[in-house]
XYZ file of C-alpha atoms in Angstrom:
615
model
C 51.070 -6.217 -179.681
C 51.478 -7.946 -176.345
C 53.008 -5.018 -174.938
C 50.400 -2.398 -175.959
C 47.595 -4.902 -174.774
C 49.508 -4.847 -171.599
C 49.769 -0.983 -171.070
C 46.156 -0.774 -171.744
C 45.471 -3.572 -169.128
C 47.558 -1.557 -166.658
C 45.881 1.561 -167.029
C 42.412 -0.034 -166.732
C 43.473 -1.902 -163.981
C 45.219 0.672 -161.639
C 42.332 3.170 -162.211
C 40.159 0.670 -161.394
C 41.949 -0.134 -157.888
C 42.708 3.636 -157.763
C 39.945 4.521 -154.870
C 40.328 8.157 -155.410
C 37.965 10.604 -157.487
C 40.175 12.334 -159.899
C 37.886 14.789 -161.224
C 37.409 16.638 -157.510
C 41.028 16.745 -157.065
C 42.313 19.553 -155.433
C 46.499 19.813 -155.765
C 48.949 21.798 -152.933
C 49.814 24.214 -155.443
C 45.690 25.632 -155.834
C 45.965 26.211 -152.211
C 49.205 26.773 -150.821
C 48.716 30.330 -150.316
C 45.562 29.907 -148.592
C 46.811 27.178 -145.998
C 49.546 28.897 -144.743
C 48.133 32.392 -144.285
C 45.537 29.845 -142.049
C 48.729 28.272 -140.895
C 50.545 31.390 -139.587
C 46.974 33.401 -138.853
C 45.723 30.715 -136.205
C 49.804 30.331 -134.242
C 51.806 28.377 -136.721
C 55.490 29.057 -136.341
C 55.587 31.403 -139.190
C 59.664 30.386 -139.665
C 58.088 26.783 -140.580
C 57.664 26.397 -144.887
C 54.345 25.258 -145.628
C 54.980 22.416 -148.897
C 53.759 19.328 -150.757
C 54.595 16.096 -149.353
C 55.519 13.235 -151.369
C 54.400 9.358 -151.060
C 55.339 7.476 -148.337
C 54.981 3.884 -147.749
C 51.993 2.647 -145.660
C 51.061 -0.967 -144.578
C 47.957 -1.366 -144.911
C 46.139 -4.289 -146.269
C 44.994 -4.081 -150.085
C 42.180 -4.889 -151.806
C 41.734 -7.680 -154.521
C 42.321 -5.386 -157.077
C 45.046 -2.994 -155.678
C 46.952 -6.700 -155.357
C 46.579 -7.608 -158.900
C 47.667 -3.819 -160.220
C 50.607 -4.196 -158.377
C 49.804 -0.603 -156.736
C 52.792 0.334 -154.272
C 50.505 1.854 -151.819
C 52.547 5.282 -151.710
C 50.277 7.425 -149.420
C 50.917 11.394 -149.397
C 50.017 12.495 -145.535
C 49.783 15.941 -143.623
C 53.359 16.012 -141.310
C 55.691 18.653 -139.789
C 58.954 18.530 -138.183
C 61.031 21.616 -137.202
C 61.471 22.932 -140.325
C 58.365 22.401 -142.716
C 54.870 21.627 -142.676
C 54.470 19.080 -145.025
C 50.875 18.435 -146.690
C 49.320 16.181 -149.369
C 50.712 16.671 -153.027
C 46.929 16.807 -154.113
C 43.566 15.204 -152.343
C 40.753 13.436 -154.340
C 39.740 11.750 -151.344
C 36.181 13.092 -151.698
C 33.909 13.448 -154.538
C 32.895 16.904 -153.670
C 36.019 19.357 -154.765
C 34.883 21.693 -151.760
C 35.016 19.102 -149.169
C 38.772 18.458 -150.775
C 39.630 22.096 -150.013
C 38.726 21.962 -146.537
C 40.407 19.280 -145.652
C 43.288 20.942 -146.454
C 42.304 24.190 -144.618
C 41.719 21.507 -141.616
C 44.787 20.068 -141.724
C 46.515 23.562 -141.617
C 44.232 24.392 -138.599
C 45.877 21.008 -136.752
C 49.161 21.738 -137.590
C 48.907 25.416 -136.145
C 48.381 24.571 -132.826
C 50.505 20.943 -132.557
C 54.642 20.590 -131.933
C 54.590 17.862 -134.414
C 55.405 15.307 -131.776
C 53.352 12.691 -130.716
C 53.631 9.951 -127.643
C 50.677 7.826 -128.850
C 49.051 8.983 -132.726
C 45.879 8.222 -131.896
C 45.424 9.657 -128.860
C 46.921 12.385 -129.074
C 45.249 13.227 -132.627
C 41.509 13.103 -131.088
C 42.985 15.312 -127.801
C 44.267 17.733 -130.588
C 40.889 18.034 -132.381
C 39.028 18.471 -128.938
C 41.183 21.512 -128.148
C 40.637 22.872 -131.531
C 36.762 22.932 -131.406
C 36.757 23.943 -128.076
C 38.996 26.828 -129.195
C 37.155 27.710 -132.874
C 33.601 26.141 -132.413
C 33.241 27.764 -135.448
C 35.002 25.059 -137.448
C 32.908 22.358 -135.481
C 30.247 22.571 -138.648
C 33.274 22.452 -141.117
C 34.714 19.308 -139.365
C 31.286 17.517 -139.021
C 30.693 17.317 -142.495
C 34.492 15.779 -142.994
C 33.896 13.820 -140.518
C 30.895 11.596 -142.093
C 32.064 12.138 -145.303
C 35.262 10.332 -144.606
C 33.679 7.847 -142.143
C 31.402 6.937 -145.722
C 34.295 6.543 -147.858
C 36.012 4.100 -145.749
C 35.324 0.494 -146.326
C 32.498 -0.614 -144.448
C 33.567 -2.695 -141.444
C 31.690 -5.687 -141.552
C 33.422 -6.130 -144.698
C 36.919 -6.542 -142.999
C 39.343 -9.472 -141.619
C 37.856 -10.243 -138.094
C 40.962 -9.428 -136.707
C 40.722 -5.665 -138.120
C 37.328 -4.474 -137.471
C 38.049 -4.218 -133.355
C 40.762 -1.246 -134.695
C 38.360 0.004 -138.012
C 35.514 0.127 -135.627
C 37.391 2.508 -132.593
C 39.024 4.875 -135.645
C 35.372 5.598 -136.831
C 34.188 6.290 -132.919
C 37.683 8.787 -132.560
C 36.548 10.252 -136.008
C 32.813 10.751 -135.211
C 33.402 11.630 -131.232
C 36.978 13.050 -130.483
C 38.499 11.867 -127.329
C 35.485 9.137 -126.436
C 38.045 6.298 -127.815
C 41.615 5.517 -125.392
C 42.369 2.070 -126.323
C 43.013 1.041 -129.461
C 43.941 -2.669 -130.581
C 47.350 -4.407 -132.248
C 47.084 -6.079 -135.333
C 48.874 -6.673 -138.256
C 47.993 -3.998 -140.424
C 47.574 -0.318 -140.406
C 44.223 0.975 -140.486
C 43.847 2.868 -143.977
C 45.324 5.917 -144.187
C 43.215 8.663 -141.749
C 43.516 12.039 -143.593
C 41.599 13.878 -140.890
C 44.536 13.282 -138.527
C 48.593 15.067 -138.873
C 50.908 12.057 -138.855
C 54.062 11.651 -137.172
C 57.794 12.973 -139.353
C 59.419 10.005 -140.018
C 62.374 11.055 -139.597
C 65.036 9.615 -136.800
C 66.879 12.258 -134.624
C 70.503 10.684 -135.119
C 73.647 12.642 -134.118
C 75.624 13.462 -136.701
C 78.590 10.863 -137.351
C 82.330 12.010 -136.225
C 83.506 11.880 -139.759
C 80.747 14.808 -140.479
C 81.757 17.095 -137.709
C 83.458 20.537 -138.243
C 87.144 19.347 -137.109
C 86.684 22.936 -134.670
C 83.892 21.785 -132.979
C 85.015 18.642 -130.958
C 84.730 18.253 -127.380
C 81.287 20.214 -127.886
C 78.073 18.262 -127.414
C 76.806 17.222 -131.298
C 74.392 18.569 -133.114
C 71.475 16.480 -134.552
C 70.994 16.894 -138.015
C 68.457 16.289 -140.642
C 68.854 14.827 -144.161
C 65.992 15.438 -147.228
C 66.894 15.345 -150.746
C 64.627 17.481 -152.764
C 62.136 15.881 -155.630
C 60.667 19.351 -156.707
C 60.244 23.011 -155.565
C 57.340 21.990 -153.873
C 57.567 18.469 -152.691
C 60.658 16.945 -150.287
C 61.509 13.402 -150.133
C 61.533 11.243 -146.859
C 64.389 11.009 -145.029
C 66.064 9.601 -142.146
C 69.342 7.797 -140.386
C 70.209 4.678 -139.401
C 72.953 2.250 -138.309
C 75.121 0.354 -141.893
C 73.384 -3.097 -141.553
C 74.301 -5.799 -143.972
C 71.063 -7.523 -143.721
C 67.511 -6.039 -142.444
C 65.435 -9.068 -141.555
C 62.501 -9.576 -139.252
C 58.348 -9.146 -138.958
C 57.208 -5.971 -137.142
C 53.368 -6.563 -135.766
C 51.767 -2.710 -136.408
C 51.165 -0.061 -133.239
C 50.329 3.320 -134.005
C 52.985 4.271 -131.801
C 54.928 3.188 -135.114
C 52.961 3.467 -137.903
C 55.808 3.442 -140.946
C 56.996 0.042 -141.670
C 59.252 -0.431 -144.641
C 61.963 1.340 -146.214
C 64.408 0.247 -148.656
C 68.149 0.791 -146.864
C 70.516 2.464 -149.297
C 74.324 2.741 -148.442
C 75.363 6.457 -149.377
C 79.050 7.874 -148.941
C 78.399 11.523 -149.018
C 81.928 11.865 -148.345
C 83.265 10.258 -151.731
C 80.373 9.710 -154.021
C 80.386 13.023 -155.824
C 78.577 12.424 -159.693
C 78.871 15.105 -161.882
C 75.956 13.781 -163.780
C 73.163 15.705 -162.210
C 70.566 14.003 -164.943
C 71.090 10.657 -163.311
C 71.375 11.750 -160.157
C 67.853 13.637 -160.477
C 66.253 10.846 -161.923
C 67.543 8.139 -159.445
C 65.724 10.717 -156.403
C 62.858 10.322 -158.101
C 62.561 6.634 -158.072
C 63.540 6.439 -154.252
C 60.670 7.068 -151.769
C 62.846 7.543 -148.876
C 66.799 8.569 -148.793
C 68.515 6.547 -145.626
C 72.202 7.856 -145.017
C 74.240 5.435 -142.923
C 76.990 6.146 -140.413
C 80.325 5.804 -142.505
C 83.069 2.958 -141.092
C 85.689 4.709 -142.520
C 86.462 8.024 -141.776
C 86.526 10.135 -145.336
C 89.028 13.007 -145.601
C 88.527 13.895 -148.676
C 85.362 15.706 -147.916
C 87.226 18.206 -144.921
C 89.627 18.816 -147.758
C 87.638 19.900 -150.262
C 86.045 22.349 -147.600
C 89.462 23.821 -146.573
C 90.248 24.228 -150.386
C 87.611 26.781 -150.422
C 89.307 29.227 -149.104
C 91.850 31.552 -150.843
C 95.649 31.516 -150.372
C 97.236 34.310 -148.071
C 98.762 35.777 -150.851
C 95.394 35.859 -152.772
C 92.838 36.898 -150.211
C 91.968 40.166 -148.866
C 93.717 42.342 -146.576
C 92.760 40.769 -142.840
C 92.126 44.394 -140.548
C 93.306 43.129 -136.705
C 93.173 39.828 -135.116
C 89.535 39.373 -135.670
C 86.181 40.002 -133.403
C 84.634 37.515 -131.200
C 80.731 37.794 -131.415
C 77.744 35.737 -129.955
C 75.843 33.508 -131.236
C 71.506 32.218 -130.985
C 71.771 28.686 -130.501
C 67.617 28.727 -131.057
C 67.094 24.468 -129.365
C 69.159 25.994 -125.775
C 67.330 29.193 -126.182
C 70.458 30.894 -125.464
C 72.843 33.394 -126.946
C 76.485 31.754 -126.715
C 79.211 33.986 -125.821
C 82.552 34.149 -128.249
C 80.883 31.885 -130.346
C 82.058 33.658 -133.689
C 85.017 35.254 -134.938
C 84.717 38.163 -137.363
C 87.368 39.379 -139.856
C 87.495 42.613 -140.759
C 88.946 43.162 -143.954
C 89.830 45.153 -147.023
C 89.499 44.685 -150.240
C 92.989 43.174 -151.918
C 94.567 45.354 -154.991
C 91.866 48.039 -154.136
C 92.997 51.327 -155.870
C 91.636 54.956 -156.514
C 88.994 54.725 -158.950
C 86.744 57.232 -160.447
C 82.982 56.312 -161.097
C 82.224 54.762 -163.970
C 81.473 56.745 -167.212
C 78.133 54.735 -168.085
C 77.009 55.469 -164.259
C 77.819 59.366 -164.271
C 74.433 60.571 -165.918
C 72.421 58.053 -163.562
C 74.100 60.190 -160.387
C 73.279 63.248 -161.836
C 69.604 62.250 -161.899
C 69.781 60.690 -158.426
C 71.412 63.518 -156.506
C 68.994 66.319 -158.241
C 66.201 64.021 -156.838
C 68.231 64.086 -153.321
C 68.475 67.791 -153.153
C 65.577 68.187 -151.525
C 66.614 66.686 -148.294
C 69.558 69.096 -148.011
C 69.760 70.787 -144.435
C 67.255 74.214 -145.278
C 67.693 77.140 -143.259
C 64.783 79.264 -142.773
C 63.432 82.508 -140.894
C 61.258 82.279 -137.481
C 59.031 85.300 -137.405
C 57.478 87.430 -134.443
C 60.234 86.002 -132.146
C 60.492 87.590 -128.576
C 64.007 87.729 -129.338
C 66.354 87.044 -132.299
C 69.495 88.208 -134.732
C 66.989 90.726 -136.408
C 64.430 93.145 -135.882
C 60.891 91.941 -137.863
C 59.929 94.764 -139.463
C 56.318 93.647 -140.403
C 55.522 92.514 -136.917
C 56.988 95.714 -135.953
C 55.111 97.719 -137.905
C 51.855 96.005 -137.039
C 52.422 96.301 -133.761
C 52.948 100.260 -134.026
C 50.003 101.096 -135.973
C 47.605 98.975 -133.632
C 49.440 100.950 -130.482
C 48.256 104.268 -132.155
C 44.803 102.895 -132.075
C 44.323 101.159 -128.753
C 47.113 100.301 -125.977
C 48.350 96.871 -126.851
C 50.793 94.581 -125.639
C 53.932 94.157 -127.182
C 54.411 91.054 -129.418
C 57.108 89.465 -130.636
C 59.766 92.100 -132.547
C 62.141 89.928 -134.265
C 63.008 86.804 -136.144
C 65.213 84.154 -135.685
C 67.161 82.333 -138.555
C 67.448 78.699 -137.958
C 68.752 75.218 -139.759
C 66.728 72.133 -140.288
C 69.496 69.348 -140.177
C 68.528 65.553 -141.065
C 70.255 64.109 -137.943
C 70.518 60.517 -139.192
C 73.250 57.906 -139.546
C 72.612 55.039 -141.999
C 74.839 52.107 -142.686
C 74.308 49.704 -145.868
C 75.451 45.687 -145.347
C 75.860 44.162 -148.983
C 75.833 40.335 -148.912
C 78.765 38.893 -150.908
C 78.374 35.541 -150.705
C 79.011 33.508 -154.012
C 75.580 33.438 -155.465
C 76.389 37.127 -156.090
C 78.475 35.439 -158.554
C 75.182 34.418 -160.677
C 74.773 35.544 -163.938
C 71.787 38.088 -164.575
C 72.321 37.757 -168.531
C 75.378 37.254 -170.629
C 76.727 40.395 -169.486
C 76.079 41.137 -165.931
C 76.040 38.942 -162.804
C 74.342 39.730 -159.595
C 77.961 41.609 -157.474
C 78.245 43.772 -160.803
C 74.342 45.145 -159.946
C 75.530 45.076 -155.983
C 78.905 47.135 -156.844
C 76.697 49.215 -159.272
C 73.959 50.162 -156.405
C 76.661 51.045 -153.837
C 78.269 53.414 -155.982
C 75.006 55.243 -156.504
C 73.982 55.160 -153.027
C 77.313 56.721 -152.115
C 76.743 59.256 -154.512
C 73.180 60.229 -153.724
C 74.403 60.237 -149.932
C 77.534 62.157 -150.485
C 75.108 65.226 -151.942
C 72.772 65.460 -149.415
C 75.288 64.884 -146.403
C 74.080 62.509 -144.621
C 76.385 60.243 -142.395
C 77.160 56.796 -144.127
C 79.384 53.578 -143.797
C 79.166 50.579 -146.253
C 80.224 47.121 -145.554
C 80.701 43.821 -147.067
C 80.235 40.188 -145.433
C 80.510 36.661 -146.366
C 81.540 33.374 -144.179
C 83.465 30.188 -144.489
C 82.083 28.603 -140.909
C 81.791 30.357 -137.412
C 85.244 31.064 -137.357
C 85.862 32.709 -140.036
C 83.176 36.003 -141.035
C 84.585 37.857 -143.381
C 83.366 41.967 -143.059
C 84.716 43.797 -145.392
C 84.991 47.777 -144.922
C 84.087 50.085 -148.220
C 83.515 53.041 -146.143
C 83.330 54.016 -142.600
C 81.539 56.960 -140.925
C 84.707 58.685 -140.476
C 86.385 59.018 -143.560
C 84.559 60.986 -146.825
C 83.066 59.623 -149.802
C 86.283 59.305 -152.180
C 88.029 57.724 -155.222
C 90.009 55.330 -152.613
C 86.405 54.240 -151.027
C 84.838 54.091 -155.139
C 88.024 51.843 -155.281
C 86.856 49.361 -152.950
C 83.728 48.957 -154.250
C 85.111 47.859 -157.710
C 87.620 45.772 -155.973
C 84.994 43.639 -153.975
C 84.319 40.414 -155.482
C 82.060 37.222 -154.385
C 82.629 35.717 -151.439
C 81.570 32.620 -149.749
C 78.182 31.901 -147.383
C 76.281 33.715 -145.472
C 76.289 33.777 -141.948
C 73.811 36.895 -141.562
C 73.558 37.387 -137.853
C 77.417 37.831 -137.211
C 77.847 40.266 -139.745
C 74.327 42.076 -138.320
C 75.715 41.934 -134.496
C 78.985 43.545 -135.759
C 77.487 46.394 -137.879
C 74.819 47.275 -134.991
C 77.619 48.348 -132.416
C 79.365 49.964 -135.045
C 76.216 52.612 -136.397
C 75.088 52.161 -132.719
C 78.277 54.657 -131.607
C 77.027 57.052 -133.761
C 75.388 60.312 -131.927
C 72.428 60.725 -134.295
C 68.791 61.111 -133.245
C 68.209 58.478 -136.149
C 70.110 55.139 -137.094
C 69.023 53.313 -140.550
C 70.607 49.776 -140.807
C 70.538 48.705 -144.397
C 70.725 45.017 -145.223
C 71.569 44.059 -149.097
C 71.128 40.556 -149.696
C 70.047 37.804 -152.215
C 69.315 34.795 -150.386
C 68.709 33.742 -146.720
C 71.031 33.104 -144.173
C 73.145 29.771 -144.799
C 76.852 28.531 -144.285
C 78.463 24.919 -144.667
C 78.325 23.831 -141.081
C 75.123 23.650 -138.624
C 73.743 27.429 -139.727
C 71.259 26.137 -141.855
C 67.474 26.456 -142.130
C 65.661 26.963 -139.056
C 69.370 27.894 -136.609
C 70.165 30.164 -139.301
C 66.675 31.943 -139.323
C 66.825 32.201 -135.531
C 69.791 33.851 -135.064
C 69.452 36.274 -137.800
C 65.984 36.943 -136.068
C 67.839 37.402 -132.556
C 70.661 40.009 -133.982
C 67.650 41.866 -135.529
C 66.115 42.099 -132.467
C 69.271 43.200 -130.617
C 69.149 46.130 -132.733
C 65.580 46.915 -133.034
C 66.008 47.621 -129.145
C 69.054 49.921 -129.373
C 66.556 51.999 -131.421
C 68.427 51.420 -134.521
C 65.799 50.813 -137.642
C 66.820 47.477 -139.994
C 65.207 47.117 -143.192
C 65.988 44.590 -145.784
C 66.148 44.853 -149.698
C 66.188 41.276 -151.479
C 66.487 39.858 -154.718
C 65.683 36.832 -153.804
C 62.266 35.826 -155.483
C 61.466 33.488 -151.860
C 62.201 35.477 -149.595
C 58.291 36.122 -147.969
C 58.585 33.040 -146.634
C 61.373 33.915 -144.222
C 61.504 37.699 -144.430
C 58.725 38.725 -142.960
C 59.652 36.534 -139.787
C 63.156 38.661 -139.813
C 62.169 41.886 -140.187
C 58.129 42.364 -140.034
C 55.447 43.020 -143.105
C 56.881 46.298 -143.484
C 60.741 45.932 -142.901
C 62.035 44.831 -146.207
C 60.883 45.243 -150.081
C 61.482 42.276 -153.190
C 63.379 43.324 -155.931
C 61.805 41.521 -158.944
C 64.371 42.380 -161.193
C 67.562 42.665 -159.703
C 69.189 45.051 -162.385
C 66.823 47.423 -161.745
C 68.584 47.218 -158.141
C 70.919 50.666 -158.945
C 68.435 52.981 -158.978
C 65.902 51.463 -156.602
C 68.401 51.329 -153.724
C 68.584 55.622 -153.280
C 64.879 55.518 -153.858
C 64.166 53.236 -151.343
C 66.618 55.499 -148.783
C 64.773 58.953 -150.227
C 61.913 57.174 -148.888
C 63.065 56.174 -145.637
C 64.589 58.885 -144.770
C 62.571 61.488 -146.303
C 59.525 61.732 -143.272
């Protein structure tokens, strides 16, 4: 009885120190689509993912009743580092759903034209809002009306500590009249939360502790590195790193130049603490509001061994073609494309053997090459030609009957017989890193629909004639890109090369702008009027060390670029169900297509290359 009179108090009492108005609540997910098309449309880096922030802690004084609910104070504010653009999980701020909406079309609007770095909040908030009125006074009326709307909700200042109405009083002047306020007083407390304004990323900009560093890359300058532990698809935890401290003591006086204030420290060795219990593990994220990794004392090996037991045994791996590659590398913070930064392996595939295509795939080709006959070379007959292998009989007989009538001038007498030849070169890059390894159903995974759609391809390009390679690539680190030959452009379309196909098998990560740098010099020494690079993948570009996120996005972008000015055409064909948030960045709104459903990936694949290729 007790405890179901105290869940009802609880209930009662949190909603009644809840300040928000549920029923005009407006959540990320109504409009995440809208605020970053506004996002991307008004400047926003459109590498950047636009997402749902979760709850941070704020220090702000609480009321009466907010003391005696025990509420937390977990505040959900608009933020953006390098990487993301991180908004409210949902805003009820208002009692007027619209005015809820616009807020977050505002906040987008800040965020577009902002770095995400601040030298004083405050400031630097109202000299952002200036500059965006003065650049779209067409969103002054829009802001006006947020403006006094969230000036009334705020608690009136009279009403406040003595102490706080000197810093309540100049946030309602910066709200009401951007850029009239340049001082701002210390006191003890934040000022409640001011959604109008982006807030800083929380987030400290520590190097990246020895025992973490790729054993190959010492003696370089370190990379910084950020850590966030995911809470949903939507919504990404708090993160940061600091110093191992066995105590945290002390009183911090509030500046907005620092406006978080605690966080609970949590010692995490990512080196040895490796649950298989992914239940508990997802439920203990949940409960933190910030994850703080600490520099390790002790230097872990377990974790560089586990690495190095990724890779295969010499006996086991493929067949290594050379001594390897060197390539370049984007290093996107220098701005600068690092010379013999990567090694390539060419390879081929181990225990590869003459093969014949599949039985169940034989009636598919059939269908596919009829459809490809029509872009065979077709040789056809000029007419009324000055000169040519042949006399035209019907111009020539035109032209005698119209002499007999009146003097004219000769015409053209013969005809000519020429070719129309597709002068085009095309080489397909299949991405076997080991998601390909993913099962589609019980039957299939995702490199059985990849080894599936090369086959066909070869076989719908083999009947029309048209010059071809196919390649394979996965990584394991910089040093070690793994491009695997199927088929070159010199060699035909045979059993050996259907071999290879049904030899490959998943690889490792994906370091896509290696593998794109190497294949654009090879199709590049091609002679043909028209070079088609193909790019088969199912996921973005990723591997264990720093080529993650926004580094690997960059110089994927680069390499793209690279060939795009050779004149060689890329286009992209995905599986992967997220990729127009990064895709579009890579290749352009019309330089890749989304397979929905990846086992329909055999037969779209020639389709898509009828299309290309067919103008």
């Amino acid at each position: 009885m007790e405890e179901w009179v105290g869940g009802l108090w609880h209930k009662y009492i949190t909603r009644k120190a809840n300040p928000e108005f549920e029923e005009a609540r407006v959540a990320f997910d109504e409009v995440s689509k809208s605020v970053g098309m506004v996002f991307r449309a008004l400047g926003g880096d459109s590498v950047k993912r636009v997402e749902a922030a979760s709850g941070r802690e704020y220090l702000s004084r609480k009321s009466f009743l907010q003391k005696i609910s025990g509420d937390t104070q977990l505040v959900s504010l608009a933020w953006q580092d390098e990487e993301s653009l991180r908004l409210p999980e949902s805003l009820a701020i208002f009692n007027d759903k619209s005015l809820n909406y616009d807020l977050y079309i505002w906040l987008a609007v800040l965020a577009s034209n902002h770095n995400g770095r601040f030298s004083h909040w405050a400031t630097d908030n109202q000299t952002l809002v200036v500059n965006i009125l003065e650049k779209f006074p067409a969103l002054r009326n829009r802001y006006t009306r947020l403006a006094q709307a969230f000036v009334a909700s705020r608690q009136p200042i009279d009403t406040l500590p003595h102490t706080e109405q000197a810093m309540e009083q100049a946030i309602v002047n910066s709200i009401l009249t951007p850029g009239s306020v340049t001082e701002f007083p210390m006191v003890n407390f934040a000022p409640k939360a001011v959604y109008l304004w982006l807030y800083p990323s929380s987030s400290s900009e520590e190097t990246v502790p020895p025992e973490y560093q790729d054993i190959e890359e010492e003696g370089q300058e370190e990379e910084k590195q950020k850590k966030s532990v995911k809470k949903s698809q939507t919504s990404r935890k708090e993160a940061e790193r600091v110093d191992s401290p066995d105590e945290r003591n002390g009183m911090m006086i509030f500046r907005l130049e620092s406006l978080f204030s605690w966080s609970e420290f949590s010692k995490l060795d990512r080196g040895s603490d490796d649950s298989d219990d992914d239940d508990d593990m997802s439920s203990t994220v949940e409960d933190l509001d910030k994850i703080t990794l600490a520099k390790q004392q002790e230097k872990q090996k377990s974790a560089q061994i586990k690495i190095d037991l990724d890779l295969p045994s010499a006996s086991e791996d493929d067949i290594p073609l050379g001594e390897g590659i060197k390539l370049p590398e984007w290093h996107y913070k220098k701005q600068i494309l690092e010379e013999d930064r990567c090694l390539l392996q060419p390879m081929l595939p181990k225990d590869a053997k003459a093969e014949k295509l599949p039985v169940r795939l034989q009636k598919i080709s059939k269908l596919i090459q009829a459809q490809f006959e029509q872009l065979r070379s077709v040789r056809y007959w000029l007419k009324a030609q000055p000169q040519g292998e042949e006399i035209d009989l019907s111009a020539w007989l035109d032209f005698h009957v119209e002499s007999k009538i009146t003097p004219s001038a000769e015409k053209g007498l013969f005809r000519s017989f020429r070719g129309n030849n597709r002068d085009l070169s095309c080489l397909l890059l299949a991405d076997l890193s080991m998601s390909t390894d993913a099962h589609l159903d019980n039957d299939n995974r995702v490199i059985d629909v990849v080894q599936d759609s090369l086959l066909l391809f070869g076989e719908a390009l083999q009947s029309v004639g048209d010059n071809f390679a196919m390649y394979g690539f996965s990584s394991v680190k910089r040093h070690n890109v793994r491009f695997t030959m199927l088929k070159n452009f010199n060699e035909n379309y045979t059993d050996h090369v259907r071999g290879r196909i049904q030899a490959i098998k998943p690889g490792f990560y994906t370091r896509m702008g290696a593998a794109i740098r190497q294949a654009t010099q090879v199709i590049n020494e091609q002679k043909s009027t028209e070079k088609l690079l193909l790019i088969l993948t199912d996921g973005k570009p990723n591997d264990i060390d720093h080529y993650e996120g926004r580094f690997g996005i960059e110089d994927t972008h680069n390499a793209i670029t690279e060939a795009k000015r050779l004149g060689i055409k890329p286009f992209c064909i995905t599986i992967d169900t997220d990729a127009q948030t990064y895709l579009p960045y890579l290749f352009g709104s019309d330089g890749f297509t989304v397979i929905l459903r990846p086992e329909q990936l055999p037969l779209r694949l020639p389709q898509l290359y009828h299309q290309l290729t067919s103008q």
